[in-house]
PDB file of C-alpha atoms in Angstrom:
ATOM      1  CA  MET A  30     -41.601-175.294 -68.847  1.00 63.00           C
ATOM      2  CA  ASP A  31     -41.837-178.960 -68.494  1.00 79.00           C
ATOM      3  CA  GLU A  32     -38.627-180.489 -66.856  1.00 85.00           C
ATOM      4  CA  ALA A  33     -38.132-182.963 -69.632  1.00 89.00           C
ATOM      5  CA  VAL A  34     -38.390-180.241 -72.321  1.00 89.00           C
ATOM      6  CA  LYS A  35     -36.046-178.011 -70.418  1.00 89.00           C
ATOM      7  CA  LEU A  36     -33.431-180.910 -70.205  1.00 90.00           C
ATOM      8  CA  LEU A  37     -33.836-181.507 -73.914  1.00 92.00           C
ATOM      9  CA  VAL A  38     -33.435-177.745 -74.518  1.00 91.00           C
ATOM     10  CA  ASP A  39     -30.206-177.853 -72.327  1.00 90.00           C
ATOM     11  CA  LYS A  40     -28.615-180.844 -73.939  1.00 91.00           C
ATOM     12  CA  SER A  41     -29.448-179.194 -77.439  1.00 90.00           C
ATOM     13  CA  LYS A  42     -27.737-176.121 -76.364  1.00 89.00           C
ATOM     14  CA  GLN A  43     -24.753-178.215 -75.617  1.00 89.00           C
ATOM     15  CA  GLY A  44     -24.706-179.471 -79.307  1.00 86.00           C
ATOM     16  CA  HIS A  45     -26.562-182.828 -78.699  1.00 88.00           C
ATOM     17  CA  ASN A  46     -28.569-183.085 -82.090  1.00 89.00           C
ATOM     18  CA  GLU A  47     -30.375-186.175 -80.710  1.00 91.00           C
ATOM     19  CA  ALA A  48     -31.926-183.958 -77.935  1.00 90.00           C
ATOM     20  CA  PHE A  49     -33.191-181.439 -80.466  1.00 92.00           C
ATOM     21  CA  GLU A  50     -34.465-184.208 -82.582  1.00 92.00           C
ATOM     22  CA  GLN A  51     -36.535-185.161 -79.556  1.00 93.00           C
ATOM     23  CA  LEU A  52     -37.886-181.639 -79.377  1.00 92.00           C
ATOM     24  CA  ILE A  53     -38.794-181.610 -83.108  1.00 93.00           C
ATOM     25  CA  LYS A  54     -40.811-184.851 -82.246  1.00 93.00           C
ATOM     26  CA  ILE A  55     -42.585-183.213 -79.448  1.00 93.00           C
ATOM     27  CA  TYR A  56     -43.621-180.024 -81.366  1.00 93.00           C
ATOM     28  CA  GLN A  57     -43.616-180.824 -84.841  1.00 93.00           C
ATOM     29  CA  ASN A  58     -47.359-181.441 -85.035  1.00 93.00           C
ATOM     30  CA  LYS A  59     -48.431-178.334 -83.274  1.00 91.00           C
ATOM     31  CA  VAL A  60     -45.869-176.230 -85.307  1.00 93.00           C
ATOM     32  CA  TYR A  61     -47.106-177.865 -88.641  1.00 93.00           C
ATOM     33  CA  ALA A  62     -50.940-177.304 -87.774  1.00 91.00           C
ATOM     34  CA  LEU A  63     -49.961-173.613 -87.213  1.00 91.00           C
ATOM     35  CA  CYS A  64     -47.979-173.426 -90.482  1.00 92.00           C
ATOM     36  CA  TYR A  65     -50.933-174.804 -92.357  1.00 90.00           C
ATOM     37  CA  GLN A  66     -53.295-172.414 -90.883  1.00 89.00           C
ATOM     38  CA  LEU A  67     -51.138-169.644 -91.859  1.00 89.00           C
ATOM     39  CA  THR A  68     -50.208-170.802 -95.362  1.00 87.00           C
ATOM     40  CA  ASN A  69     -53.408-172.992 -96.211  1.00 83.00           C
ATOM     41  CA  ASN A  70     -50.923-175.087 -98.276  1.00 85.00           C
ATOM     42  CA  GLN A  71     -49.513-178.378 -97.454  1.00 90.00           C
ATOM     43  CA  SER A  72     -46.201-177.777 -99.355  1.00 90.00           C
ATOM     44  CA  ASP A  73     -45.676-174.317 -98.094  1.00 91.00           C
ATOM     45  CA  ALA A  74     -46.609-175.490 -94.447  1.00 91.00           C
ATOM     46  CA  GLN A  75     -43.966-178.145 -94.655  1.00 92.00           C
ATOM     47  CA  ASP A  76     -41.542-175.599 -95.861  1.00 92.00           C
ATOM     48  CA  LEU A  77     -42.259-172.972 -93.074  1.00 93.00           C
ATOM     49  CA  ALA A  78     -42.159-175.790 -90.481  1.00 94.00           C
ATOM     50  CA  GLN A  79     -38.717-176.842 -91.500  1.00 93.00           C
ATOM     51  CA  GLU A  80     -37.515-173.275 -91.732  1.00 94.00           C
ATOM     52  CA  ALA A  81     -38.824-172.735 -88.070  1.00 94.00           C
ATOM     53  CA  PHE A  82     -36.980-175.697 -86.646  1.00 93.00           C
ATOM     54  CA  VAL A  83     -33.912-174.633 -88.449  1.00 92.00           C
ATOM     55  CA  LYS A  84     -34.108-171.087 -87.159  1.00 93.00           C
ATOM     56  CA  ALA A  85     -34.786-172.266 -83.625  1.00 92.00           C
ATOM     57  CA  TYR A  86     -31.679-174.512 -83.601  1.00 91.00           C
ATOM     58  CA  ARG A  87     -29.602-171.732 -84.741  1.00 91.00           C
ATOM     59  CA  SER A  88     -31.109-169.429 -82.267  1.00 91.00           C
ATOM     60  CA  LEU A  89     -30.992-171.822 -79.279  1.00 90.00           C
ATOM     61  CA  SER A  90     -28.006-169.746 -77.606  1.00 87.00           C
ATOM     62  CA  GLY A  91     -30.496-166.918 -77.268  1.00 87.00           C
ATOM     63  CA  PHE A  92     -33.489-168.919 -75.713  1.00 88.00           C
ATOM     64  CA  ARG A  93     -34.116-168.213 -72.077  1.00 83.00           C
ATOM     65  CA  SER A  94     -34.693-171.487 -70.322  1.00 75.00           C
ATOM     66  CA  GLU A  95     -37.408-169.827 -68.148  1.00 75.00           C
ATOM     67  CA  ALA A  96     -39.425-169.233 -71.160  1.00 81.00           C
ATOM     68  CA  ASP A  97     -41.875-171.765 -72.764  1.00 88.00           C
ATOM     69  CA  PHE A  98     -40.249-173.419 -75.667  1.00 91.00           C
ATOM     70  CA  GLY A  99     -43.544-174.052 -77.470  1.00 91.00           C
ATOM     71  CA  THR A 100     -44.442-170.296 -77.283  1.00 91.00           C
ATOM     72  CA  TRP A 101     -40.904-169.442 -78.437  1.00 93.00           C
ATOM     73  CA  ILE A 102     -40.955-171.688 -81.592  1.00 93.00           C
ATOM     74  CA  HIS A 103     -44.443-170.335 -82.373  1.00 93.00           C
ATOM     75  CA  ARG A 104     -43.107-166.861 -82.296  1.00 92.00           C
ATOM     76  CA  ILE A 105     -40.366-167.824 -84.658  1.00 94.00           C
ATOM     77  CA  THR A 106     -42.798-169.497 -86.871  1.00 94.00           C
ATOM     78  CA  VAL A 107     -45.164-166.495 -86.941  1.00 92.00           C
ATOM     79  CA  ASN A 108     -42.135-164.145 -87.593  1.00 90.00           C
ATOM     80  CA  LEU A 109     -40.916-166.199 -90.444  1.00 92.00           C
ATOM     81  CA  TRP A 110     -44.416-166.227 -92.129  1.00 89.00           C
ATOM     82  CA  ILE A 111     -44.914-162.489 -91.609  1.00 85.00           C
ATOM     83  CA  ASN A 112     -41.430-161.750 -93.219  1.00 83.00           C
ATOM     84  CA  THR A 113     -42.128-164.062 -96.166  1.00 81.00           C
ATOM     85  CA  LYS A 114     -45.691-162.490 -96.643  1.00 76.00           C
ATOM     86  CA  ARG A 115     -44.164-158.993 -96.623  1.00 72.00           C
ATOM     87  CA  ARG A 116     -41.629-160.021 -99.416  1.00 70.00           C
ATOM     88  CA  GLN A 117     -44.479-161.309-101.490  1.00 61.00           C
ATOM     89  CA  ARG A 118     -47.254-159.606-103.445  1.00 44.00           C
ATOM     90  CA  PRO A 119     -50.622-160.227-101.497  1.00 41.00           C
ATOM     91  CA  GLU A 120     -52.264-161.752-104.707  1.00 38.00           C
ATOM     92  CA  VAL A 121     -49.845-164.710-104.529  1.00 32.00           C
ATOM     93  CA  SER A 122     -51.262-166.425-101.541  1.00 35.00           C
ATOM     94  CA  LEU A 123     -54.780-165.468-102.221  1.00 31.00           C
ATOM     95  CA  ASP A 124     -54.577-167.115-105.739  1.00 33.00           C
ATOM     96  CA  ALA A 125     -52.801-170.264-104.146  1.00 34.00           C
ATOM     97  CA  THR A 126     -55.663-170.739-101.908  1.00 35.00           C
ATOM     98  CA  LEU A 127     -58.425-170.311-104.396  1.00 31.00           C
ATOM     99  CA  THR A 128     -58.370-173.745-105.775  1.00 36.00           C
ATOM    100  CA  THR A 129     -61.656-175.556-106.056  1.00 33.00           C
ATOM    101  CA  ASP A 130     -63.907-175.613-102.842  1.00 38.00           C
ATOM    102  CA  LYS A 131     -64.002-179.363-102.832  1.00 39.00           C
ATOM    103  CA  GLY A 132     -60.217-179.402-102.751  1.00 40.00           C
ATOM    104  CA  GLU A 133     -59.910-177.129 -99.932  1.00 41.00           C
ATOM    105  CA  MET A 134     -62.656-178.713 -97.890  1.00 33.00           C
ATOM    106  CA  THR A 135     -61.423-182.381 -98.109  1.00 34.00           C
ATOM    107  CA  PHE A 136     -60.440-182.528 -94.332  1.00 33.00           C
ATOM    108  CA  ASP A 137     -64.142-181.719 -93.382  1.00 38.00           C
ATOM    109  CA  VAL A 138     -65.906-184.955 -92.120  1.00 35.00           C
ATOM    110  CA  PRO A 139     -69.510-184.453 -92.232  1.00 37.00           C
ATOM    111  CA  SER A 140     -71.771-185.323 -89.174  1.00 42.00           C
ATOM    112  CA  ASP A 141     -73.862-188.436 -89.453  1.00 46.00           C
ATOM    113  CA  GLU A 142     -76.628-186.144 -88.484  1.00 58.00           C
ATOM    114  CA  GLU A 143     -76.327-183.602 -91.178  1.00 56.00           C
ATOM    115  CA  THR A 144     -78.488-183.676 -94.381  1.00 67.00           C
ATOM    116  CA  PRO A 145     -76.794-183.232 -97.830  1.00 69.00           C
ATOM    117  CA  GLU A 146     -78.038-179.521 -97.866  1.00 68.00           C
ATOM    118  CA  GLU A 147     -76.707-178.862 -94.376  1.00 67.00           C
ATOM    119  CA  THR A 148     -73.274-180.406 -95.439  1.00 67.00           C
ATOM    120  CA  LEU A 149     -73.305-178.285 -98.541  1.00 71.00           C
ATOM    121  CA  GLU A 150     -74.047-175.245 -96.494  1.00 69.00           C
ATOM    122  CA  ARG A 151     -71.169-175.939 -93.928  1.00 70.00           C
ATOM    123  CA  LYS A 152     -68.617-176.414 -96.666  1.00 75.00           C
ATOM    124  CA  GLU A 153     -69.614-173.215 -98.293  1.00 74.00           C
ATOM    125  CA  PHE A 154     -69.567-171.403 -95.033  1.00 74.00           C
ATOM    126  CA  ASN A 155     -66.019-172.855 -94.290  1.00 75.00           C
ATOM    127  CA  SER A 156     -64.840-171.692 -97.698  1.00 78.00           C
ATOM    128  CA  LEU A 157     -66.086-168.160 -97.048  1.00 79.00           C
ATOM    129  CA  VAL A 158     -64.234-168.303 -93.630  1.00 81.00           C
ATOM    130  CA  LYS A 159     -60.976-169.347 -95.498  1.00 82.00           C
ATOM    131  CA  MET A 160     -61.209-166.801 -98.153  1.00 83.00           C
ATOM    132  CA  ALA A 161     -62.060-164.050 -95.498  1.00 85.00           C
ATOM    133  CA  LEU A 162     -59.096-165.037 -93.256  1.00 86.00           C
ATOM    134  CA  ASN A 163     -56.841-164.773 -96.361  1.00 84.00           C
ATOM    135  CA  ASP A 164     -57.989-161.414 -96.929  1.00 87.00           C
ATOM    136  CA  LEU A 165     -57.188-159.993 -93.544  1.00 88.00           C
ATOM    137  CA  SER A 166     -53.797-158.347 -92.821  1.00 89.00           C
ATOM    138  CA  GLU A 167     -50.938-160.517 -91.712  1.00 87.00           C
ATOM    139  CA  GLU A 168     -51.236-159.056 -88.148  1.00 89.00           C
ATOM    140  CA  HIS A 169     -54.912-159.530 -87.931  1.00 92.00           C
ATOM    141  CA  ARG A 170     -54.918-162.960 -89.518  1.00 90.00           C
ATOM    142  CA  THR A 171     -51.997-164.053 -86.983  1.00 91.00           C
ATOM    143  CA  VAL A 172     -53.704-162.923 -83.785  1.00 92.00           C
ATOM    144  CA  LEU A 173     -57.004-164.599 -84.774  1.00 90.00           C
ATOM    145  CA  LEU A 174     -55.333-167.900 -85.729  1.00 90.00           C
ATOM    146  CA  LEU A 175     -53.366-168.095 -82.502  1.00 92.00           C
ATOM    147  CA  ARG A 176     -56.327-167.269 -80.389  1.00 90.00           C
ATOM    148  CA  GLU A 177     -59.158-169.125 -82.109  1.00 87.00           C
ATOM    149  CA  MET A 178     -57.213-172.201 -83.669  1.00 83.00           C
ATOM    150  CA  GLN A 179     -54.190-172.582 -81.420  1.00 86.00           C
ATOM    151  CA  GLY A 180     -56.074-171.647 -78.278  1.00 87.00           C
ATOM    152  CA  TYR A 181     -53.396-169.348 -76.847  1.00 90.00           C
ATOM    153  CA  ASN A 182     -54.479-166.757 -74.315  1.00 92.00           C
ATOM    154  CA  TYR A 183     -53.828-162.942 -74.733  1.00 93.00           C
ATOM    155  CA  ASP A 184     -50.687-162.812 -72.701  1.00 92.00           C
ATOM    156  CA  GLU A 185     -49.129-165.816 -74.377  1.00 91.00           C
ATOM    157  CA  ILE A 186     -50.117-164.167 -77.850  1.00 93.00           C
ATOM    158  CA  ALA A 187     -48.639-160.941 -76.775  1.00 92.00           C
ATOM    159  CA  GLN A 188     -45.339-162.900 -76.102  1.00 90.00           C
ATOM    160  CA  ILE A 189     -45.485-164.658 -79.594  1.00 90.00           C
ATOM    161  CA  THR A 190     -46.032-161.423 -81.592  1.00 90.00           C
ATOM    162  CA  ASN A 191     -43.969-159.170 -79.238  1.00 88.00           C
ATOM    163  CA  CYS A 192     -46.794-156.706 -78.793  1.00 90.00           C
ATOM    164  CA  SER A 193     -48.539-155.187 -75.813  1.00 93.00           C
ATOM    165  CA  LEU A 194     -51.358-156.831 -74.259  1.00 93.00           C
ATOM    166  CA  GLY A 195     -53.693-153.852 -75.254  1.00 94.00           C
ATOM    167  CA  THR A 196     -52.424-154.190 -78.921  1.00 94.00           C
ATOM    168  CA  VAL A 197     -53.259-157.777 -78.968  1.00 94.00           C
ATOM    169  CA  LYS A 198     -56.728-157.475 -77.585  1.00 94.00           C
ATOM    170  CA  SER A 199     -57.356-154.507 -80.097  1.00 94.00           C
ATOM    171  CA  ARG A 200     -56.165-156.568 -82.891  1.00 93.00           C
ATOM    172  CA  ILE A 201     -58.161-159.635 -82.082  1.00 93.00           C
ATOM    173  CA  ASN A 202     -61.473-157.395 -81.764  1.00 94.00           C
ATOM    174  CA  ARG A 203     -60.739-155.627 -85.082  1.00 94.00           C
ATOM    175  CA  ALA A 204     -59.780-158.966 -86.673  1.00 92.00           C
ATOM    176  CA  ARG A 205     -63.188-160.494 -85.621  1.00 92.00           C
ATOM    177  CA  LEU A 206     -65.031-157.593 -86.708  1.00 92.00           C
ATOM    178  CA  ASN A 207     -63.337-157.477 -90.209  1.00 91.00           C
ATOM    179  CA  LEU A 208     -63.740-161.139 -90.610  1.00 90.00           C
ATOM    180  CA  LYS A 209     -67.234-160.956 -89.849  1.00 89.00           C
ATOM    181  CA  GLN A 210     -67.905-158.134 -92.375  1.00 90.00           C
ATOM    182  CA  LYS A 211     -65.830-159.931 -94.947  1.00 88.00           C
ATOM    183  CA  ILE A 212     -67.828-163.032 -94.723  1.00 86.00           C
ATOM    184  CA  LEU A 213     -71.141-161.265 -94.755  1.00 87.00           C
ATOM    185  CA  LYS A 214     -69.992-159.558 -97.880  1.00 86.00           C
ATOM    186  CA  GLN A 215     -68.825-162.551 -99.716  1.00 82.00           C
ATOM    187  CA  ALA A 216     -72.008-164.481 -98.799  1.00 80.00           C
ATOM    188  CA  ARG A 217     -74.165-161.563-100.205  1.00 83.00           C
ATOM    189  CA  ALA A 218     -72.000-161.552-103.366  1.00 82.00           C
ATOM    190  CA  ARG A 219     -72.263-165.272-103.955  1.00 76.00           C
ATOM    191  CA  ASP A 220     -75.842-165.795-102.752  1.00 78.00           C
ATOM    192  CA  ILE A 221     -74.691-168.151-100.016  1.00 73.00           C
ATOM    193  CA  LYS A 222     -77.051-168.725 -96.930  1.00 71.00           C
ATOM    194  CA  LEU A 223     -75.077-168.358 -93.737  1.00 68.00           C
ATOM    195  CA  PRO A 224     -75.666-171.107 -91.046  1.00 62.00           C
ATOM    196  CA  TYR A 225     -77.341-169.725 -87.761  1.00 52.00           C
ATOM    197  CA  GLY A 226     -77.643-166.310 -89.634  1.00 48.00           C
ATOM    198  CA  ASN A 227     -81.014-165.649 -88.082  1.00 40.00           C
ATOM    199  CA  LYS A 228     -79.930-166.430 -84.501  1.00 41.00           C
ATOM    200  CA  HIS A 229     -78.845-163.545 -82.337  1.00 38.00           C
TER     201      HIS A 229
END
């Protein structure tokens, strides 16, 4: 762990609120990005991020200084999200993300080299990926987001999810396979041409 972060953690443990506020500033963007990827909703992401930092603050006494603070707070975030999902009916989050495709895809900036047709195909494909991700189990979606979107390695994901390395590798492989199958199924159902579909 970075020495500056370690110092802030130690001060936070001693009750220095200003030190914890500095930790929030350092990690808030990464935590919010993970929250948004998990929830697909700005308001829910903000609530989850806030809840994660509150939980982290209350749990500081149990944080081991030799661990990585970023990995630790991501573990808290993932656990909070999974627990929330288990208390809800699955349809809730699926309905919440099935707004209009245009609304979901506003963050996509088309390349100058794209034709309007290519832009539409990419947006449709991104929409399929989001829908397929939402349809995965919490465990599969979590490991896939941590690996593909957050860039964590297998060992770090094992720490965050409190699983064995073998379980993490197995879940990621299954998640990738399930995601691919769901995307292909939805593409056929909606008659959407997949980009790079003919390349092997």
